[in-house]
PDB file of C-alpha atoms in Angstrom:
ATOM      1  CA  ALA A  28     -13.654  -1.616   2.466  1.00 77.00           C
ATOM      2  CA  GLN A  29     -10.688  -3.463   1.095  1.00 84.00           C
ATOM      3  CA  SER A  30      -7.248  -1.898   0.916  1.00 91.00           C
ATOM      4  CA  VAL A  31      -3.624  -2.727   0.214  1.00 95.00           C
ATOM      5  CA  ASP A  32      -0.645  -1.242   2.016  1.00 95.00           C
ATOM      6  CA  GLN A  33       2.916  -1.240   0.746  1.00 96.00           C
ATOM      7  CA  PRO A  34       4.779   0.526   3.540  1.00 96.00           C
ATOM      8  CA  ASP A  35       8.107   0.916   1.771  1.00 96.00           C
ATOM      9  CA  ALA A  36       8.077   3.490  -1.007  1.00 94.00           C
ATOM     10  CA  HIS A  37      11.728   2.790  -1.870  1.00 96.00           C
ATOM     11  CA  VAL A  38      14.019  -0.176  -1.273  1.00 97.00           C
ATOM     12  CA  THR A  39      17.697  -0.202  -2.233  1.00 97.00           C
ATOM     13  CA  LEU A  40      19.985  -3.198  -2.005  1.00 96.00           C
ATOM     14  CA  SER A  41      23.094  -4.644  -3.602  1.00 96.00           C
ATOM     15  CA  GLU A  42      23.094  -7.238  -6.326  1.00 96.00           C
ATOM     16  CA  GLY A  43      23.295 -10.712  -4.824  1.00 96.00           C
ATOM     17  CA  ALA A  44      21.382  -9.789  -1.702  1.00 97.00           C
ATOM     18  CA  SER A  45      17.978 -11.184  -0.830  1.00 96.00           C
ATOM     19  CA  LEU A  46      14.988  -8.959  -1.431  1.00 96.00           C
ATOM     20  CA  GLU A  47      11.671  -8.892   0.355  1.00 97.00           C
ATOM     21  CA  LEU A  48       8.999  -6.355  -0.512  1.00 98.00           C
ATOM     22  CA  ARG A  49       6.247  -5.996   2.006  1.00 98.00           C
ATOM     23  CA  CYS A  50       2.513  -6.008   1.337  1.00 98.00           C
ATOM     24  CA  SER A  51      -0.375  -6.130   3.766  1.00 97.00           C
ATOM     25  CA  TYR A  52      -4.053  -6.100   2.965  1.00 95.00           C
ATOM     26  CA  SER A  53      -7.389  -5.499   4.585  1.00 93.00           C
ATOM     27  CA  TYR A  54     -10.253  -7.682   3.442  1.00 91.00           C
ATOM     28  CA  SER A  55     -12.845  -9.648   5.344  1.00 85.00           C
ATOM     29  CA  ALA A  56     -13.024 -12.698   3.060  1.00 84.00           C
ATOM     30  CA  ALA A  57     -10.541 -14.954   1.305  1.00 82.00           C
ATOM     31  CA  PRO A  58      -8.478 -12.742  -0.969  1.00 85.00           C
ATOM     32  CA  TYR A  59      -7.056 -13.084  -4.427  1.00 93.00           C
ATOM     33  CA  LEU A  60      -3.646 -11.407  -4.261  1.00 95.00           C
ATOM     34  CA  PHE A  61      -1.301 -10.351  -7.005  1.00 96.00           C
ATOM     35  CA  TRP A  62       2.082  -8.832  -7.634  1.00 97.00           C
ATOM     36  CA  TYR A  63       2.706  -6.786 -10.776  1.00 97.00           C
ATOM     37  CA  VAL A  64       5.986  -5.228 -11.898  1.00 96.00           C
ATOM     38  CA  GLN A  65       6.528  -2.021 -13.851  1.00 94.00           C
ATOM     39  CA  TYR A  66       9.916  -1.517 -15.465  1.00 94.00           C
ATOM     40  CA  PRO A  67      10.979   2.070 -16.191  1.00 90.00           C
ATOM     41  CA  GLY A  68       8.940   3.569 -18.986  1.00 87.00           C
ATOM     42  CA  GLN A  69       6.837   0.451 -19.380  1.00 89.00           C
ATOM     43  CA  SER A  70       3.436  -0.809 -18.400  1.00 90.00           C
ATOM     44  CA  LEU A  71       2.522  -3.222 -15.644  1.00 93.00           C
ATOM     45  CA  GLN A  72       3.230  -6.916 -16.084  1.00 94.00           C
ATOM     46  CA  PHE A  73       1.864  -9.824 -14.104  1.00 94.00           C
ATOM     47  CA  LEU A  74       4.403 -11.467 -11.780  1.00 96.00           C
ATOM     48  CA  LEU A  75       2.465 -13.948  -9.654  1.00 96.00           C
ATOM     49  CA  LYS A  76      -0.791 -14.514  -7.795  1.00 94.00           C
ATOM     50  CA  TYR A  77      -2.302 -16.333  -4.856  1.00 94.00           C
ATOM     51  CA  ILE A  78      -5.753 -17.825  -5.277  1.00 90.00           C
ATOM     52  CA  THR A  79      -5.924 -20.723  -2.870  1.00 85.00           C
ATOM     53  CA  GLY A  80      -3.902 -23.704  -1.737  1.00 84.00           C
ATOM     54  CA  ASP A  81      -0.147 -23.512  -1.210  1.00 87.00           C
ATOM     55  CA  THR A  82       0.766 -20.398   0.679  1.00 90.00           C
ATOM     56  CA  VAL A  83       4.030 -19.977  -1.217  1.00 95.00           C
ATOM     57  CA  VAL A  84       3.473 -19.169  -4.850  1.00 95.00           C
ATOM     58  CA  LYS A  85       6.123 -18.943  -7.505  1.00 95.00           C
ATOM     59  CA  GLY A  86       6.064 -16.599 -10.426  1.00 93.00           C
ATOM     60  CA  THR A  87       8.127 -15.414 -13.320  1.00 90.00           C
ATOM     61  CA  LYS A  88      11.714 -14.171 -13.175  1.00 90.00           C
ATOM     62  CA  GLY A  89      12.520 -16.226 -10.060  1.00 94.00           C
ATOM     63  CA  PHE A  90      10.135 -14.400  -7.742  1.00 96.00           C
ATOM     64  CA  GLU A  91       7.959 -15.987  -5.106  1.00 97.00           C
ATOM     65  CA  ALA A  92       5.516 -14.697  -2.519  1.00 97.00           C
ATOM     66  CA  GLU A  93       4.196 -16.056   0.745  1.00 95.00           C
ATOM     67  CA  PHE A  94       0.592 -15.602   1.793  1.00 94.00           C
ATOM     68  CA  ARG A  95       0.193 -15.321   5.559  1.00 94.00           C
ATOM     69  CA  LYS A  96      -3.403 -15.164   6.678  1.00 91.00           C
ATOM     70  CA  SER A  97      -2.361 -14.681  10.314  1.00 91.00           C
ATOM     71  CA  ASN A  98      -1.008 -11.209   9.654  1.00 91.00           C
ATOM     72  CA  SER A  99      -2.728 -10.450   6.338  1.00 94.00           C
ATOM     73  CA  SER A 100       0.476 -10.232   4.387  1.00 96.00           C
ATOM     74  CA  PHE A 101       1.682 -11.232   0.942  1.00 97.00           C
ATOM     75  CA  ASN A 102       5.382 -10.409   0.770  1.00 98.00           C
ATOM     76  CA  LEU A 103       7.398 -10.751  -2.421  1.00 98.00           C
ATOM     77  CA  LYS A 104      10.799 -12.433  -2.260  1.00 97.00           C
ATOM     78  CA  LYS A 105      13.742 -13.228  -4.469  1.00 97.00           C
ATOM     79  CA  SER A 106      17.246 -14.444  -3.804  1.00 95.00           C
ATOM     80  CA  PRO A 107      19.631 -13.401  -5.132  1.00 96.00           C
ATOM     81  CA  ALA A 108      18.508 -10.072  -6.550  1.00 96.00           C
ATOM     82  CA  HIS A 109      19.857  -8.909  -9.894  1.00 95.00           C
ATOM     83  CA  TRP A 110      20.328  -5.360 -11.156  1.00 95.00           C
ATOM     84  CA  SER A 111      17.687  -6.070 -13.812  1.00 95.00           C
ATOM     85  CA  ASP A 112      15.113  -6.464 -11.033  1.00 96.00           C
ATOM     86  CA  SER A 113      15.175  -2.701 -10.550  1.00 97.00           C
ATOM     87  CA  ALA A 114      11.577  -1.626 -11.129  1.00 96.00           C
ATOM     88  CA  LYS A 115       8.411  -0.583  -9.350  1.00 95.00           C
ATOM     89  CA  TYR A 116       6.404  -3.390  -7.782  1.00 97.00           C
ATOM     90  CA  PHE A 117       2.702  -3.261  -7.070  1.00 96.00           C
ATOM     91  CA  CYS A 118       0.739  -5.514  -4.773  1.00 97.00           C
ATOM     92  CA  ALA A 119      -2.950  -5.872  -5.647  1.00 95.00           C
ATOM     93  CA  LEU A 120      -6.084  -7.343  -4.107  1.00 93.00           C
ATOM     94  CA  ASP A 121      -8.956  -8.724  -6.139  1.00 90.00           C
ATOM     95  CA  PRO A 122     -12.052  -8.967  -3.943  1.00 84.00           C
ATOM     96  CA  ASN A 123     -13.892 -10.918  -6.633  1.00 78.00           C
ATOM     97  CA  THR A 124     -15.998  -7.913  -7.556  1.00 75.00           C
ATOM     98  CA  ASN A 125     -13.963  -7.093 -10.666  1.00 69.00           C
ATOM     99  CA  LYS A 126     -12.598  -3.997  -8.913  1.00 81.00           C
ATOM    100  CA  VAL A 127      -8.951  -4.724  -8.277  1.00 88.00           C
ATOM    101  CA  VAL A 128      -7.316  -2.532  -5.628  1.00 90.00           C
ATOM    102  CA  PHE A 129      -3.644  -1.650  -5.935  1.00 93.00           C
ATOM    103  CA  GLY A 130      -1.099  -0.556  -3.370  1.00 94.00           C
ATOM    104  CA  THR A 131       0.980   2.566  -3.883  1.00 93.00           C
ATOM    105  CA  GLY A 132       3.954   0.541  -5.079  1.00 94.00           C
ATOM    106  CA  THR A 133       7.547  -0.007  -3.962  1.00 96.00           C
ATOM    107  CA  ARG A 134      10.386   1.255  -6.106  1.00 96.00           C
ATOM    108  CA  LEU A 135      13.233  -1.250  -5.962  1.00 97.00           C
ATOM    109  CA  GLN A 136      16.772  -0.282  -6.870  1.00 97.00           C
ATOM    110  CA  VAL A 137      19.368  -3.040  -7.085  1.00 96.00           C
ATOM    111  CA  LEU A 138      22.904  -1.711  -7.201  1.00 96.00           C
ATOM    112  CA  PRO A 139      25.379  -3.668  -9.338  1.00 91.00           C
TER     113      PRO A 139
ATOM    114  CA  GLU B  10      -0.363 -13.057 -26.462  1.00 61.00           C
ATOM    115  CA  ALA B  11      -2.875 -10.762 -24.797  1.00 59.00           C
ATOM    116  CA  ALA B  12      -2.786  -7.309 -26.330  1.00 91.00           C
ATOM    117  CA  VAL B  13      -4.086  -3.962 -25.125  1.00 96.00           C
ATOM    118  CA  THR B  14      -3.256  -0.851 -27.085  1.00 96.00           C
ATOM    119  CA  GLN B  15      -3.883   2.740 -26.098  1.00 97.00           C
ATOM    120  CA  SER B  16      -3.959   5.972 -28.034  1.00 96.00           C
ATOM    121  CA  PRO B  17      -2.714   8.582 -27.921  1.00 97.00           C
ATOM    122  CA  ARG B  18       0.432   7.679 -26.022  1.00 95.00           C
ATOM    123  CA  ASN B  19       1.127  11.320 -25.254  1.00 97.00           C
ATOM    124  CA  LYS B  20      -1.241  14.273 -25.226  1.00 97.00           C
ATOM    125  CA  VAL B  21      -1.050  17.908 -24.256  1.00 98.00           C
ATOM    126  CA  ALA B  22      -4.455  19.491 -23.743  1.00 97.00           C
ATOM    127  CA  VAL B  23      -5.640  22.936 -22.741  1.00 97.00           C
ATOM    128  CA  THR B  24      -7.727  23.562 -19.665  1.00 98.00           C
ATOM    129  CA  GLY B  25     -11.405  23.305 -20.515  1.00 97.00           C
ATOM    130  CA  GLY B  26     -10.806  21.274 -23.628  1.00 97.00           C
ATOM    131  CA  LYS B  27     -12.166  17.829 -24.372  1.00 98.00           C
ATOM    132  CA  VAL B  28      -9.865  14.819 -24.282  1.00 98.00           C
ATOM    133  CA  THR B  29     -10.627  11.272 -25.390  1.00 98.00           C
ATOM    134  CA  LEU B  30      -8.312   8.411 -24.518  1.00 98.00           C
ATOM    135  CA  SER B  31      -8.926   5.229 -26.469  1.00 98.00           C
ATOM    136  CA  CYS B  32      -8.223   1.618 -25.649  1.00 98.00           C
ATOM    137  CA  ASN B  33      -8.479  -1.487 -27.809  1.00 97.00           C
ATOM    138  CA  GLN B  34      -8.046  -5.089 -26.684  1.00 97.00           C
ATOM    139  CA  THR B  35      -7.779  -8.242 -28.755  1.00 95.00           C
ATOM    140  CA  ASN B  36      -8.123 -10.608 -25.803  1.00 91.00           C
ATOM    141  CA  ASN B  37     -11.901 -11.002 -26.054  1.00 92.00           C
ATOM    142  CA  HIS B  38     -12.093 -10.126 -22.374  1.00 93.00           C
ATOM    143  CA  ASN B  39     -15.408  -8.978 -20.983  1.00 93.00           C
ATOM    144  CA  ASN B  40     -13.928  -6.590 -18.434  1.00 93.00           C
ATOM    145  CA  MET B  41     -12.021  -3.418 -19.190  1.00 94.00           C
ATOM    146  CA  TYR B  42     -10.676  -0.794 -16.813  1.00 95.00           C
ATOM    147  CA  TRP B  43      -9.250   2.709 -16.743  1.00 97.00           C
ATOM    148  CA  TYR B  44      -6.721   3.570 -14.038  1.00 96.00           C
ATOM    149  CA  ARG B  45      -4.629   6.641 -13.421  1.00 96.00           C
ATOM    150  CA  GLN B  46      -1.175   6.491 -11.901  1.00 93.00           C
ATOM    151  CA  ASP B  47       0.139   9.305  -9.767  1.00 92.00           C
ATOM    152  CA  THR B  48       3.141   9.470  -7.484  1.00 84.00           C
ATOM    153  CA  GLY B  49       2.140   8.518  -3.962  1.00 81.00           C
ATOM    154  CA  HIS B  50      -1.203   7.081  -5.033  1.00 84.00           C
ATOM    155  CA  GLY B  51      -0.361   4.023  -7.027  1.00 86.00           C
ATOM    156  CA  LEU B  52      -3.096   3.026  -9.468  1.00 91.00           C
ATOM    157  CA  ARG B  53      -6.593   4.325  -8.878  1.00 93.00           C
ATOM    158  CA  LEU B  54      -9.660   3.005 -10.662  1.00 93.00           C
ATOM    159  CA  ILE B  55     -11.646   5.583 -12.630  1.00 96.00           C
ATOM    160  CA  HIS B  56     -14.194   3.576 -14.611  1.00 96.00           C
ATOM    161  CA  TYR B  57     -14.658  -0.013 -15.635  1.00 94.00           C
ATOM    162  CA  SER B  58     -16.927  -2.074 -17.849  1.00 94.00           C
ATOM    163  CA  TYR B  59     -18.353  -5.578 -17.823  1.00 91.00           C
ATOM    164  CA  GLY B  60     -19.025  -5.658 -21.543  1.00 93.00           C
ATOM    165  CA  ALA B  61     -20.259  -3.744 -24.536  1.00 96.00           C
ATOM    166  CA  GLY B  62     -22.707  -1.028 -23.554  1.00 96.00           C
ATOM    167  CA  SER B  63     -21.878  -1.100 -19.838  1.00 94.00           C
ATOM    168  CA  THR B  64     -19.846   1.343 -17.793  1.00 96.00           C
ATOM    169  CA  GLU B  65     -19.418   1.508 -14.046  1.00 94.00           C
ATOM    170  CA  LYS B  66     -17.912   4.110 -11.764  1.00 94.00           C
ATOM    171  CA  GLY B  67     -14.688   3.257 -10.049  1.00 92.00           C
ATOM    172  CA  ASP B  68     -13.188   4.941  -7.026  1.00 91.00           C
ATOM    173  CA  ILE B  69     -12.422   8.342  -8.585  1.00 95.00           C
ATOM    174  CA  PRO B  70     -14.952   8.921 -11.407  1.00 97.00           C
ATOM    175  CA  ASP B  71     -15.531  12.662 -10.969  1.00 97.00           C
ATOM    176  CA  GLY B  72     -14.601  14.617 -14.082  1.00 97.00           C
ATOM    177  CA  TYR B  73     -14.475  11.515 -16.268  1.00 98.00           C
ATOM    178  CA  LYS B  74     -16.912   9.659 -18.483  1.00 98.00           C
ATOM    179  CA  ALA B  75     -16.458   6.294 -20.135  1.00 98.00           C
ATOM    180  CA  SER B  76     -17.827   4.595 -23.207  1.00 98.00           C
ATOM    181  CA  ARG B  77     -17.781   0.917 -24.218  1.00 98.00           C
ATOM    182  CA  PRO B  78     -19.243   0.719 -27.710  1.00 97.00           C
ATOM    183  CA  SER B  79     -17.943  -2.774 -28.408  1.00 97.00           C
ATOM    184  CA  GLN B  80     -16.209  -5.706 -26.769  1.00 96.00           C
ATOM    185  CA  GLU B  81     -12.863  -4.467 -28.053  1.00 97.00           C
ATOM    186  CA  ASN B  82     -13.024  -0.735 -27.356  1.00 98.00           C
ATOM    187  CA  PHE B  83     -13.229   1.304 -24.166  1.00 98.00           C
ATOM    188  CA  SER B  84     -12.763   5.067 -24.105  1.00 98.00           C
ATOM    189  CA  LEU B  85     -12.148   7.536 -21.307  1.00 98.00           C
ATOM    190  CA  ILE B  86     -13.544  11.019 -21.888  1.00 98.00           C
ATOM    191  CA  LEU B  87     -12.580  14.218 -20.142  1.00 98.00           C
ATOM    192  CA  GLU B  88     -15.263  16.715 -21.185  1.00 96.00           C
ATOM    193  CA  LEU B  89     -13.620  19.696 -19.485  1.00 97.00           C
ATOM    194  CA  ALA B  90      -9.990  18.893 -18.787  1.00 97.00           C
ATOM    195  CA  THR B  91      -8.333  20.418 -15.716  1.00 98.00           C
ATOM    196  CA  PRO B  92      -4.659  20.539 -14.668  1.00 97.00           C
ATOM    197  CA  SER B  93      -5.447  18.114 -11.829  1.00 97.00           C
ATOM    198  CA  GLN B  94      -6.122  15.488 -14.472  1.00 98.00           C
ATOM    199  CA  THR B  95      -2.513  15.585 -15.589  1.00 97.00           C
ATOM    200  CA  SER B  96      -1.428  11.987 -15.106  1.00 97.00           C
ATOM    201  CA  VAL B  97      -0.548   8.708 -16.738  1.00 95.00           C
ATOM    202  CA  TYR B  98      -3.610   6.679 -17.664  1.00 97.00           C
ATOM    203  CA  PHE B  99      -3.601   2.921 -18.025  1.00 96.00           C
ATOM    204  CA  CYS B 100      -6.208   0.761 -19.675  1.00 97.00           C
ATOM    205  CA  ALA B 101      -6.484  -2.899 -18.732  1.00 95.00           C
ATOM    206  CA  SER B 102      -8.575  -5.876 -19.705  1.00 94.00           C
ATOM    207  CA  GLY B 103      -9.386  -9.077 -17.862  1.00 91.00           C
ATOM    208  CA  PRO B 104     -11.732 -12.052 -17.804  1.00 86.00           C
ATOM    209  CA  ASP B 105     -14.943 -11.610 -15.888  1.00 77.00           C
ATOM    210  CA  ARG B 106     -14.132 -13.856 -12.957  1.00 69.00           C
ATOM    211  CA  GLY B 107     -12.203 -12.915  -9.875  1.00 76.00           C
ATOM    212  CA  GLY B 108      -8.643 -14.045  -9.510  1.00 81.00           C
ATOM    213  CA  ASN B 109      -7.711 -13.509 -13.124  1.00 85.00           C
ATOM    214  CA  THR B 110      -4.745 -11.543 -14.377  1.00 90.00           C
ATOM    215  CA  LEU B 111      -5.181  -8.054 -15.763  1.00 92.00           C
ATOM    216  CA  TYR B 112      -3.470  -7.128 -19.010  1.00 94.00           C
ATOM    217  CA  PHE B 113      -2.347  -3.538 -19.253  1.00 95.00           C
ATOM    218  CA  GLY B 114      -1.793  -1.187 -22.137  1.00 95.00           C
ATOM    219  CA  GLU B 115       1.352   0.901 -22.477  1.00 93.00           C
ATOM    220  CA  GLY B 116      -0.174   3.959 -20.863  1.00 94.00           C
ATOM    221  CA  SER B 117      -1.195   7.424 -22.046  1.00 96.00           C
ATOM    222  CA  ARG B 118       0.602  10.422 -20.624  1.00 96.00           C
ATOM    223  CA  LEU B 119      -1.731  13.425 -20.427  1.00 98.00           C
ATOM    224  CA  ILE B 120      -0.616  16.940 -19.585  1.00 97.00           C
ATOM    225  CA  VAL B 121      -3.285  19.583 -19.117  1.00 98.00           C
ATOM    226  CA  VAL B 122      -1.955  23.139 -19.298  1.00 97.00           C
TER     227      VAL B 122
END
């Protein structure tokens, strides 16, 4: 069965630092991978996705993610981080069965 | 802009009562989903639908029913609400092919007392 692991429940860093949120997945075939962001009190918004092709994908708000098949990871990155990036970030796997699987999320706090 | 709206946004229900959460989308998407969000669990899929008249069980369907009377509307029904169903529920819609973005509603906060 497919699954997504986000090992860091909380990440705190200072504004201007580089951020990297970790995501690993378990799936036997080629995955569709997503990152969504949830700002406090709001719903989830699409950030970026990997379908095929270039392993580094760029999304909104200056974020990018790197797909690494060798270690089944899809880490989210941004440099520099801004206080407005404080939110909860979800990694998700779409196994092309219309049943998207989400990780437990990482709460990011960026200190001004 | 894709739009998914949920109602009610907040609900307090009594144990054993019936609760209906409604979702409407104007995206003309075939697929619709109901997730619940709980601390430590992320989003978990309850029910989903491929189109009007269809409902499918997700990963945690026990205690929930779903109804898709039209392309636009998808409801989640708790026939006998229990305190363990206290949660935030999100509806989402998406095209019917893999690799497409999901569009989420604002969420419905349900408290069962």
